[in-house]
Each structure stands twice: as structure tokens, then as C-alpha cells.
């Protein structure tokens, strides 16, 4: 059973409701509180990692592993990574993050770990990677998402995700246009909104938008199985 958390910008106070749902999901799985961090790109000073260490510590969670995809890791390091109770996929450059994951040959195991019930937390780029494609990310570089639909990601859910909807006034119109090309619904979130997938449900926190076939409506909590792509 999938356990996924989709954030835009995780550490802002507006995300408290998503935090509480994440804590509840982890508590349902048992007493474990260890989280691993997979960096989207080079992070020599580990500044973003250390920010997340403090962030998770306020909830009594231990961000205990920093995993650099550009380094070679042996079996023991991978066992430690997947021995954690949750794995955090960071924000950053989505296409580069996807390329690093593929190069590391970690994607199949990461996907299976999530399918088997491991908790995956995605922020911004990391959240986009939980979906079938990173096409929506093209809007951040002023290109057309339909030209990037072949950039397949972890494919854990039957929808696409777009963070930071409030960052630019043109984003909504661009997503409505793109929704006429993709067979999947797009769930778009402003900073402070988020999604949690657990116990077969897609839970909408805040005011995410559902965009499909050129139309928009408020997204609502529903069984994941009710979403057809």
C-alpha cells in the first residue's frame, strides 16, 4: 500500500497540516522515526540537508542518512537507506534529479520499496518524481510540457503534479492548455497545499486544483483507484 507525501516548499509554517498527516502515516506503520535524505544534486555544504535535519527534529524524527546519487554506494549503504522508515526526495532541478536516479540504478528498487509500503516524501522536484512523468516541470523553464512527456519518473500514482502554482500568474493557463494533451489529471498546488496518499486514498490538504481536459475544479479526497488515466 502506497504511503506518499507531496509538498511544494516543505519548511514553511503553512505546511503544518501536511506535516501532521505525514506523522500520522508514519505512526500507523510503527514506532520507527528514521528518515533518509536523497539529494537532487551536489550539496557539498549540506545546507539544505541540515535545514531538513532541524525541520524533522521538531517532530522527533531523525533525518539520519544523507545519500548522494553521484557517489558509489555499496550494499551496506543501500541496505541502510532502505532500512529507514521514510525516504525524503528533495527539491531542485527535476530533470537532473531524474537523470541521477536513473544513472544510480536506484529507481527500480526505490519504486518497489514504495509499492511495498515504504513512506516516500517528495518536495517540489521530489514530489514531481513520484508521478508518471516530469512533463509539468517544463513550465519552470518556459518550455511546453507536451514536449517532455516521455521523461518517465517513478510512476506511483495515476496523476501528474505541479508545485508552486502561485509563483507565476501564467502557470494556471499553461497547465489548462497542457491538460488537453495529457490523458492524466494534473493536481496543482500552491505553496502550503499538499497531497498525501495512504490507505488507498488521495488526501487533498489546503486547496489543490484538479485540472483535466481543459477544465479546473477544486481537488477533493478520493480513493486512488477512482482516478483513471
XYZ file of N, CA, C and O in Angstrom, residues 9 16 29 51 70 78 98-99 113 121 125 130 145 159 166 169 175 182 199 204 206 213 215 218:
96
model
N 6.894 23.675 -0.878
C 8.029 24.161 -0.103
C 7.800 23.717 1.339
O 7.034 24.312 2.077
N 1.916 22.905 8.038
C 1.712 22.161 9.288
C 0.689 21.027 9.133
O 0.883 19.933 9.665
N 2.547 2.999 10.646
C 3.485 1.955 10.221
C 4.311 1.398 11.372
O 4.964 0.378 11.223
N 19.086 21.940 7.070
C 17.793 22.597 7.306
C 16.718 21.557 7.584
O 15.887 21.729 8.482
N 25.566 10.816 -6.761
C 26.765 10.867 -7.589
C 27.906 10.029 -7.013
O 28.954 9.878 -7.658
N 23.184 0.884 0.741
C 21.827 0.778 0.206
C 20.900 0.111 1.210
O 19.734 0.481 1.342
N 16.146 13.327 -11.870
C 15.723 12.103 -12.540
C 16.908 11.418 -13.216
O 17.066 10.189 -13.117
N 17.752 12.188 -13.874
C 18.921 11.606 -14.540
C 19.855 10.942 -13.534
O 20.391 9.854 -13.795
N 10.200 -0.327 -3.247
C 10.144 -0.027 -1.811
C 8.879 0.755 -1.488
O 8.206 0.495 -0.490
N 8.584 10.841 0.834
C 8.231 12.247 0.990
C 8.896 13.017 -0.146
O 10.117 12.993 -0.279
N 10.516 19.215 -6.753
C 11.025 18.268 -7.745
C 10.849 16.828 -7.283
O 10.461 15.953 -8.061
N 7.402 11.450 -8.113
C 6.535 10.359 -7.665
C 5.498 9.991 -8.724
O 4.869 8.943 -8.633
N 5.159 21.453 -21.789
C 5.169 20.142 -21.127
C 4.948 18.979 -22.083
O 5.528 17.900 -21.888
N -1.744 10.336 -11.639
C -1.930 11.757 -11.930
C -0.570 12.433 -12.036
O 0.455 11.866 -11.674
N 1.278 29.282 -7.391
C 1.143 30.720 -7.160
C 2.398 31.510 -7.490
O 2.432 32.730 -7.318
N 1.732 34.076 -12.519
C 0.318 34.158 -12.890
C -0.052 33.374 -14.143
O -1.224 33.070 -14.364
N -1.103 25.213 -17.589
C -1.495 23.861 -17.189
C -2.828 23.462 -17.828
O -3.007 22.302 -18.226
N -2.403 15.666 -22.178
C -2.116 14.502 -21.344
C -3.400 13.752 -20.994
O -4.440 14.370 -20.753
N -3.400 4.402 2.676
C -4.582 3.545 2.836
C -5.500 3.588 1.615
O -6.731 3.540 1.733
N -6.384 15.493 -0.114
C -6.030 16.840 -0.566
C -6.024 17.785 0.626
O -7.026 17.902 1.335
N -5.321 21.664 2.053
C -5.314 23.029 1.544
C -6.306 23.154 0.411
O -7.422 22.628 0.488
N -8.485 17.895 -19.034
C -9.163 18.127 -20.312
C -9.642 19.574 -20.467
O -10.761 19.840 -20.919
N -10.318 21.781 -18.152
C -11.189 22.307 -17.114
C -10.528 22.185 -15.744
O -9.658 21.341 -15.534
N -11.868 22.357 -7.743
C -11.133 22.043 -6.518
C -10.909 20.535 -6.416
O -11.822 19.741 -6.678
